[in-house]
Amino acid sequence: MPHRSFLHPSGPVPATPKDKAKVTYRDAGVDIDTGNALVEAIGPLAASTRRTGVLGALGGFGGLFDLKACGFTDPVLVAATDGVGTKLKLAIETGIHDGIGLDLVAMNVNDIVVQGAEPLFFLDYFAAGKLDLGVATAVVGSIAKGCKEAGCALIGGETAEMPGLYAPGDYDLAGFAVGAVERDQLLPRNDIAAGDVILALPSSGVHANGFSLVRRIVEGAGLRWNDPAPFAREATLGEVLLTPTRIYVRQILETIRRTGAVKALAHITGGGLTDNIPRVLPQALAAEIDLAAFALPPVFAWLMREARLAQDEMLRTFNCGIGMILIVGPQDAERVLQALDEDAKMIGTIGERGRGAPIRYAGAFARSAL
């Protein structure tokens, strides 16, 4: 239909009063120029993560990746999405933003590697009421650092400025990762059996789960984030608790390739050992964990004592010093430990479940000195 003049029912549309000011998008709280400045700032950061398979650069409507270029013959894609929980609130309150992106990457790529998959690319979502260029650049810079550590490319993302939705200074984060594994190398394997051995890799700290309880405990103790940590007096409480989540990708993939002996992996996140190990076990089997086989790190011992948490609650809330679990045959345990090339430990075995729970604990924590 051709355009035509639209008339007010009673005649021409009234003119806008001369004293009524014009309103721009910036007046409404969204600064496109600041958003563009952020894209300019993070371009080199994203470029530094480039790897085989990446096509194009930031700025397109979608990120491009050539799976064939990576040499897969019968690949299965593995996808994950996650955030960092209320650990983000601690980063905001302390003004320490240069590690939270590592947490974001870790929470995603660690979930991918437990399927035996190699993380290939990552996208992030950053939202705030008002975009702070310095904060956003620090966060995305730490995301890029995490991507390089994991060997995946930062190929895109979204920055959203949404006035009125977030309190001043607040922001939110989410991450999305995709990896691939050859179909015949998917984990967990179907040959997990009673008598298999459970190996554990240490965490770097609280990682990114349980922080709603952590914040409640710290508040109840009358402490501030800039106070010396009661369990690590060389640093502040905030600095210690913000220690980034460990990224296990390269170490795990190398161990899988060198030994061919890893039957299953479990990333110890929300739900702790209690909820995460059973996720990779056949219905008829149970994990039997010897709590005396590993020391409860000082940060967890302090949290447990300060909140008077029962041992079962600790094990279902925090990682308790263990960030990644490997299940291997008993004949392979020693060479897998050697391949891991660090302080990995045997902490239990796989047994018949019967009518019991899918995880059983023996003994009590061997607590480290406070």
Short mmCIF file of C-alpha atoms in Angstrom, two decimals:
data_model
loop_
_atom_site.label_atom_id
_atom_site.label_comp_id
_atom_site.label_asym_id
_atom_site.label_seq_id
_atom_site.Cartn_x
_atom_site.Cartn_y
_atom_site.Cartn_z
CA MET A 1 0.00 0.00 0.00
CA PRO A 2 1.42 3.43 -0.91
CA HIS A 3 2.27 5.80 1.91
CA ARG A 4 -0.35 8.42 2.65
CA SER A 5 -0.79 11.25 5.12
CA PHE A 6 -2.16 10.23 8.49
CA LEU A 7 -4.54 12.76 10.04
CA HIS A 8 -5.61 13.21 13.62
CA PRO A 9 -9.35 12.41 13.96
CA SER A 10 -10.06 16.09 14.52
CA GLY A 11 -7.57 17.37 11.99
CA PRO A 12 -3.77 17.54 11.63
CA VAL A 13 -1.58 15.95 14.34
CA PRO A 14 -0.77 18.60 16.96
CA ALA A 15 2.78 19.90 16.85
CA THR A 16 5.16 18.94 19.66
CA PRO A 17 5.27 21.72 22.26
CA LYS A 18 8.42 23.78 21.89
CA ASP A 19 9.24 23.44 25.58
CA LYS A 20 9.23 19.60 25.55
CA ALA A 21 12.82 18.33 25.46
CA LYS A 22 13.92 15.58 23.11
CA VAL A 23 14.96 12.31 24.77
CA THR A 24 17.82 10.17 23.44
CA TYR A 25 18.76 6.55 24.11
CA ARG A 26 21.64 7.85 26.24
CA ASP A 27 19.18 9.93 28.27
CA ALA A 28 17.28 6.70 28.91
CA GLY A 29 20.45 5.14 30.34
CA VAL A 30 21.88 3.23 27.38
CA ASP A 31 25.17 4.52 25.99
CA ILE A 32 25.88 2.90 22.62
CA ASP A 33 29.23 4.68 22.37
CA THR A 34 30.44 3.10 25.62
CA GLY A 35 29.32 -0.29 24.35
CA ASN A 36 31.25 0.23 21.14
CA ALA A 37 34.30 1.32 23.14
CA LEU A 38 34.10 -1.95 25.06
CA VAL A 39 34.01 -3.94 21.84
CA GLU A 40 37.13 -2.06 20.70
CA ALA A 41 38.85 -2.81 24.01
CA ILE A 42 38.07 -6.52 24.08
CA GLY A 43 38.83 -7.20 20.41
CA PRO A 44 42.54 -7.85 21.04
CA LEU A 45 41.67 -9.94 24.12
CA ALA A 46 39.42 -12.20 22.07
CA ALA A 47 41.98 -12.36 19.27
CA SER A 48 44.58 -13.64 21.75
CA THR A 49 42.44 -16.77 22.30
CA ARG A 50 42.26 -17.67 18.61
CA ARG A 51 42.79 -21.35 17.83
CA THR A 52 42.47 -23.77 14.93
CA GLY A 53 38.89 -23.76 13.66
CA VAL A 54 38.03 -20.12 14.33
CA LEU A 55 36.67 -18.22 11.34
CA GLY A 56 36.32 -14.44 11.27
CA ALA A 57 36.56 -12.10 14.25
CA LEU A 58 34.33 -10.38 16.80
CA GLY A 59 31.60 -8.15 15.44
CA GLY A 60 29.53 -10.51 13.32
CA PHE A 61 26.00 -11.57 14.12
CA GLY A 62 27.32 -14.97 15.17
CA GLY A 63 30.65 -16.62 15.91
CA LEU A 64 31.95 -19.04 13.29
CA PHE A 65 33.88 -22.26 13.91
CA ASP A 66 35.09 -24.92 11.46
CA LEU A 67 34.92 -28.28 13.24
CA LYS A 68 36.51 -30.15 10.34
CA ALA A 69 39.67 -28.05 10.68
CA CYS A 70 40.24 -29.56 14.14
CA GLY A 71 40.70 -33.02 12.68
CA PHE A 72 37.70 -34.81 14.17
CA THR A 73 36.39 -37.81 12.20
CA ASP A 74 33.21 -38.79 14.08
CA PRO A 75 32.68 -35.96 16.56
CA VAL A 76 29.98 -35.51 19.17
CA LEU A 77 29.42 -31.93 20.30
CA VAL A 78 29.23 -31.23 24.03
CA ALA A 79 27.67 -27.96 25.23
CA ALA A 80 27.53 -26.32 28.65
CA THR A 81 26.23 -23.11 30.18
CA ASP A 82 26.79 -21.80 33.68
CA GLY A 83 27.39 -18.72 35.80
CA VAL A 84 29.38 -18.03 38.96
CA GLY A 85 26.54 -17.80 41.47
CA THR A 86 26.71 -15.28 44.29
CA LYS A 87 30.50 -15.29 44.19
CA LEU A 88 29.82 -12.46 41.75
CA LYS A 89 28.43 -10.37 44.62
CA LEU A 90 31.74 -10.73 46.43
CA ALA A 91 33.65 -9.51 43.36
CA ILE A 92 31.33 -6.50 43.14
CA GLU A 93 31.58 -5.65 46.84
CA THR A 94 35.39 -5.93 46.93
CA GLY A 95 35.98 -4.30 43.55
CA ILE A 96 38.15 -7.28 42.53
CA HIS A 97 37.00 -8.13 39.02
CA ASP A 98 40.10 -9.62 37.39
CA GLY A 99 39.48 -13.23 38.42
CA ILE A 100 35.74 -13.75 38.17
CA GLY A 101 35.96 -14.40 34.42
CA LEU A 102 38.30 -17.32 35.13
CA ASP A 103 35.58 -18.76 37.36
CA LEU A 104 33.07 -18.34 34.56
CA VAL A 105 35.20 -20.20 32.03
CA ALA A 106 36.14 -22.90 34.54
CA MET A 107 32.55 -23.68 35.48
CA ASN A 108 31.75 -24.35 31.84
CA VAL A 109 34.86 -26.03 30.43
CA ASN A 110 35.30 -28.32 33.45
CA ASP A 111 31.77 -29.59 32.80
CA ILE A 112 32.70 -30.25 29.17
CA VAL A 113 35.97 -32.08 29.83
CA VAL A 114 34.27 -34.62 32.13
CA GLN A 115 32.60 -35.99 28.98
CA GLY A 116 36.08 -36.53 27.56
CA ALA A 117 35.59 -33.54 25.26
CA GLU A 118 38.00 -30.81 24.23
CA PRO A 119 36.53 -27.31 24.74
CA LEU A 120 36.57 -25.49 21.40
CA PHE A 121 34.89 -22.13 21.84
CA PHE A 122 33.26 -19.91 24.44
CA LEU A 123 30.74 -17.07 24.49
CA ASP A 124 29.95 -14.75 27.38
CA TYR A 125 26.99 -12.65 28.48
CA PHE A 126 27.66 -9.49 30.53
CA ALA A 127 24.72 -7.38 31.74
CA ALA A 128 24.63 -4.24 33.89
CA GLY A 129 22.35 -1.34 34.68
CA LYS A 130 25.08 1.07 33.58
CA LEU A 131 28.13 -0.08 31.70
CA ASP A 132 31.43 0.63 33.47
CA LEU A 133 34.12 0.32 30.81
CA GLY A 134 36.91 -0.43 33.30
CA VAL A 135 34.98 -3.14 35.13
CA ALA A 136 33.69 -4.76 31.95
CA THR A 137 37.15 -4.79 30.37
CA ALA A 138 38.66 -6.39 33.49
CA VAL A 139 35.97 -9.08 33.53
CA VAL A 140 36.25 -9.90 29.83
CA GLY A 141 40.03 -9.83 30.14
CA SER A 142 39.84 -12.55 32.79
CA ILE A 143 37.43 -14.51 30.58
CA ALA A 144 40.01 -14.38 27.78
CA LYS A 145 42.70 -15.52 30.21
CA GLY A 146 40.55 -18.49 31.20
CA CYS A 147 39.89 -19.36 27.57
CA LYS A 148 43.62 -19.42 26.81
CA GLU A 149 44.21 -21.64 29.83
CA ALA A 150 41.51 -24.03 28.62
CA GLY A 151 42.62 -23.91 24.98
CA CYS A 152 39.28 -22.64 23.69
CA ALA A 153 38.50 -19.51 21.68
CA LEU A 154 36.38 -16.58 22.81
CA ILE A 155 34.37 -16.15 19.59
CA GLY A 156 31.55 -13.89 20.70
CA GLY A 157 29.26 -12.66 23.40
CA GLU A 158 26.68 -10.11 24.43
CA THR A 159 26.99 -6.93 26.47
CA ALA A 160 23.65 -5.64 27.70
CA GLU A 161 23.10 -2.27 29.37
CA MET A 162 19.69 -2.38 31.06
CA PRO A 163 18.95 0.64 33.27
CA GLY A 164 16.47 0.00 36.04
CA LEU A 165 17.00 -3.76 36.06
CA TYR A 166 20.23 -3.85 38.10
CA ALA A 167 21.27 -1.84 41.15
CA PRO A 168 24.09 0.70 40.59
CA GLY A 169 27.42 -1.11 40.36
CA ASP A 170 25.85 -4.55 39.95
CA TYR A 171 26.34 -6.76 36.92
CA ASP A 172 25.60 -10.33 35.91
CA LEU A 173 27.57 -12.96 34.04
CA ALA A 174 26.82 -16.13 32.13
CA GLY A 175 28.99 -18.31 29.96
CA PHE A 176 28.41 -20.78 27.15
CA ALA A 177 30.95 -23.33 25.92
CA VAL A 178 31.02 -25.97 23.20
CA GLY A 179 33.49 -28.81 22.85
CA ALA A 180 33.84 -32.02 20.87
CA VAL A 181 34.93 -35.60 21.41
CA GLU A 182 35.22 -38.57 19.10
CA ARG A 183 32.13 -40.74 19.55
CA ASP A 184 34.10 -43.79 20.71
CA GLN A 185 35.90 -41.74 23.38
CA LEU A 186 32.87 -40.31 25.17
CA LEU A 187 32.89 -40.48 28.96
CA PRO A 188 31.72 -42.02 31.20
CA ARG A 189 32.58 -45.42 29.79
CA ASN A 190 30.24 -48.37 30.26
CA ASP A 191 32.85 -50.60 31.93
CA ILE A 192 32.89 -49.00 35.39
CA ALA A 193 32.91 -51.89 37.88
CA ALA A 194 33.15 -52.73 41.56
CA GLY A 195 36.79 -52.55 42.60
CA ASP A 196 37.60 -49.52 40.46
CA VAL A 197 39.58 -46.77 42.14
CA ILE A 198 38.55 -43.16 42.82
CA LEU A 199 41.28 -40.55 42.36
CA ALA A 200 40.96 -36.90 43.33
CA LEU A 201 42.52 -33.65 42.13
CA PRO A 202 42.58 -30.77 44.62
CA SER A 203 40.53 -27.62 44.24
CA SER A 204 42.07 -24.16 44.41
CA GLY A 205 39.63 -23.11 47.12
CA VAL A 206 35.87 -22.69 47.41
CA HIS A 207 35.61 -22.38 43.60
CA ALA A 208 32.18 -20.94 42.65
CA ASN A 209 29.62 -22.85 44.70
CA GLY A 210 28.24 -22.33 48.19
CA PHE A 211 28.80 -18.58 48.31
CA SER A 212 25.34 -17.74 49.59
CA LEU A 213 26.28 -19.73 52.69
CA VAL A 214 29.81 -18.29 52.73
CA ARG A 215 28.45 -14.75 52.75
CA ARG A 216 26.06 -15.64 55.56
CA ILE A 217 28.89 -17.16 57.63
CA VAL A 218 31.17 -14.15 57.13
CA GLU A 219 28.38 -11.78 58.11
CA GLY A 220 27.62 -13.85 61.21
CA ALA A 221 31.29 -13.76 62.19
CA GLY A 222 31.25 -9.95 62.08
CA LEU A 223 34.00 -9.85 59.47
CA ARG A 224 34.49 -7.66 56.42
CA TRP A 225 35.96 -8.67 53.10
CA ASN A 226 39.07 -6.53 53.66
CA ASP A 227 39.81 -8.09 57.06
CA PRO A 228 42.74 -10.53 57.26
CA ALA A 229 41.52 -14.06 56.55
CA PRO A 230 41.39 -15.99 59.86
CA PHE A 231 42.83 -19.04 58.08
CA ALA A 232 45.35 -17.25 55.79
CA ARG A 233 46.53 -14.03 57.39
CA GLU A 234 48.84 -13.09 54.53
CA ALA A 235 45.75 -12.09 52.51
CA THR A 236 42.35 -10.54 53.08
CA LEU A 237 39.23 -12.64 53.44
CA GLY A 238 37.91 -11.34 50.13
CA GLU A 239 41.13 -12.08 48.26
CA VAL A 240 41.29 -15.67 49.49
CA LEU A 241 37.62 -16.40 48.80
CA LEU A 242 37.92 -14.91 45.31
CA THR A 243 40.70 -17.33 44.33
CA PRO A 244 39.59 -18.41 40.84
CA THR A 245 38.19 -21.85 40.15
CA ARG A 246 40.84 -24.21 38.87
CA ILE A 247 40.66 -25.14 35.18
CA TYR A 248 41.47 -28.85 34.78
CA VAL A 249 41.13 -29.14 31.01
CA ARG A 250 44.70 -29.51 29.75
CA GLN A 251 45.76 -31.82 32.58
CA ILE A 252 42.74 -34.08 32.18
CA LEU A 253 42.90 -34.29 28.38
CA GLU A 254 46.61 -35.07 28.48
CA THR A 255 46.03 -37.81 31.06
CA ILE A 256 43.23 -39.34 28.97
CA ARG A 257 45.43 -39.33 25.85
CA ARG A 258 48.54 -40.68 27.57
CA THR A 259 46.90 -43.50 29.53
CA GLY A 260 43.59 -44.37 27.85
CA ALA A 261 42.59 -45.55 31.31
CA VAL A 262 40.12 -42.96 32.57
CA LYS A 263 36.64 -44.49 32.83
CA ALA A 264 34.78 -41.50 34.25
CA LEU A 265 35.24 -37.97 35.54
CA ALA A 266 33.14 -35.84 37.89
CA HIS A 267 33.43 -32.07 38.33
CA ILE A 268 32.73 -31.29 41.99
CA THR A 269 30.42 -28.27 41.95
CA GLY A 270 27.07 -27.55 43.62
CA GLY A 271 26.05 -30.62 45.59
CA GLY A 272 29.64 -31.47 46.47
CA LEU A 273 30.98 -35.01 46.39
CA THR A 274 27.64 -36.36 47.58
CA ASP A 275 25.61 -35.33 44.54
CA ASN A 276 28.21 -35.20 41.77
CA ILE A 277 30.03 -38.54 41.90
CA PRO A 278 26.81 -40.60 41.57
CA ARG A 279 26.00 -38.73 38.33
CA VAL A 280 28.60 -40.82 36.47
CA LEU A 281 27.98 -44.20 38.13
CA PRO A 282 25.79 -47.06 36.92
CA GLN A 283 22.67 -47.54 39.05
CA ALA A 284 24.00 -50.73 40.66
CA LEU A 285 27.25 -49.19 41.93
CA ALA A 286 28.22 -46.84 44.75
CA ALA A 287 31.23 -44.69 45.59
CA GLU A 288 32.99 -45.50 48.87
CA ILE A 289 34.99 -42.49 50.05
CA ASP A 290 37.61 -42.53 52.81
CA LEU A 291 37.44 -39.06 54.37
CA ALA A 292 40.73 -39.61 56.19
CA ALA A 293 42.48 -39.90 52.82
CA PHE A 294 42.52 -36.14 52.29
CA ALA A 295 42.88 -33.09 54.51
CA LEU A 296 40.11 -30.53 54.77
CA PRO A 297 41.80 -27.25 53.67
CA PRO A 298 41.86 -24.39 56.20
CA VAL A 299 39.17 -22.31 54.46
CA PHE A 300 36.70 -25.20 54.70
CA ALA A 301 37.68 -26.10 58.26
CA TRP A 302 37.02 -22.47 59.25
CA LEU A 303 33.66 -22.36 57.47
CA MET A 304 32.64 -25.66 59.06
CA ARG A 305 33.59 -24.56 62.55
CA GLU A 306 32.21 -21.04 62.27
CA ALA A 307 28.79 -22.22 61.06
CA ARG A 308 28.81 -25.44 63.10
CA LEU A 309 28.05 -27.36 59.94
CA ALA A 310 27.56 -31.10 60.13
CA GLN A 311 29.95 -33.19 58.05
CA ASP A 312 27.14 -34.35 55.74
CA GLU A 313 26.14 -30.72 55.09
CA MET A 314 29.72 -29.79 54.25
CA LEU A 315 30.01 -32.66 51.80
CA ARG A 316 26.84 -31.65 49.99
CA THR A 317 27.53 -27.90 49.93
CA PHE A 318 31.26 -27.40 49.30
CA ASN A 319 33.94 -29.19 47.29
CA CYS A 320 35.87 -29.68 50.56
CA GLY A 321 39.21 -29.41 48.79
CA ILE A 322 38.47 -31.72 45.85
CA GLY A 323 37.64 -30.23 42.46
CA MET A 324 37.78 -33.19 40.08
CA ILE A 325 37.27 -36.94 40.45
CA LEU A 326 38.67 -39.66 38.16
CA ILE A 327 37.54 -43.29 38.15
CA VAL A 328 40.05 -45.86 36.85
CA GLY A 329 40.66 -49.59 37.04
CA PRO A 330 42.82 -50.72 40.00
CA GLN A 331 45.55 -51.92 37.63
CA ASP A 332 45.78 -48.43 36.11
CA ALA A 333 45.67 -46.30 39.25
CA GLU A 334 49.41 -45.85 39.70
CA ARG A 335 50.20 -44.84 36.12
CA VAL A 336 47.25 -42.43 36.02
CA LEU A 337 48.52 -40.83 39.23
CA GLN A 338 51.94 -40.46 37.61
CA ALA A 339 50.41 -38.99 34.45
CA LEU A 340 48.54 -36.39 36.50
CA ASP A 341 51.98 -35.30 37.72
CA GLU A 342 50.87 -33.53 40.90
CA ASP A 343 49.26 -34.08 44.29
CA ALA A 344 46.42 -36.30 43.10
CA LYS A 345 45.31 -38.86 45.64
CA MET A 346 43.39 -42.09 45.85
CA ILE A 347 40.39 -41.40 48.09
CA GLY A 348 38.14 -44.41 47.62
CA THR A 349 36.80 -47.26 45.55
CA ILE A 350 33.69 -48.31 43.68
CA GLY A 351 31.52 -50.97 45.31
CA GLU A 352 28.19 -52.69 44.87
CA ARG A 353 25.32 -50.40 45.85
CA GLY A 354 22.78 -52.93 47.00
CA ARG A 355 19.87 -51.08 48.59
CA GLY A 356 22.07 -48.35 50.01
CA ALA A 357 22.93 -44.81 48.97
CA PRO A 358 25.00 -44.17 45.82
CA ILE A 359 27.81 -42.75 47.95
CA ARG A 360 29.13 -43.91 51.30
CA TYR A 361 31.63 -42.18 53.57
CA ALA A 362 34.04 -43.81 56.00
CA GLY A 363 35.90 -42.03 58.78
CA ALA A 364 36.08 -38.29 59.33
CA PHE A 365 37.94 -35.36 57.81
CA ALA A 366 41.66 -35.21 58.52
CA ARG A 367 41.52 -31.48 59.21
CA SER A 368 44.52 -29.34 58.39
CA ALA A 369 45.86 -26.97 61.01
CA LEU A 370 44.18 -23.58 61.23
#
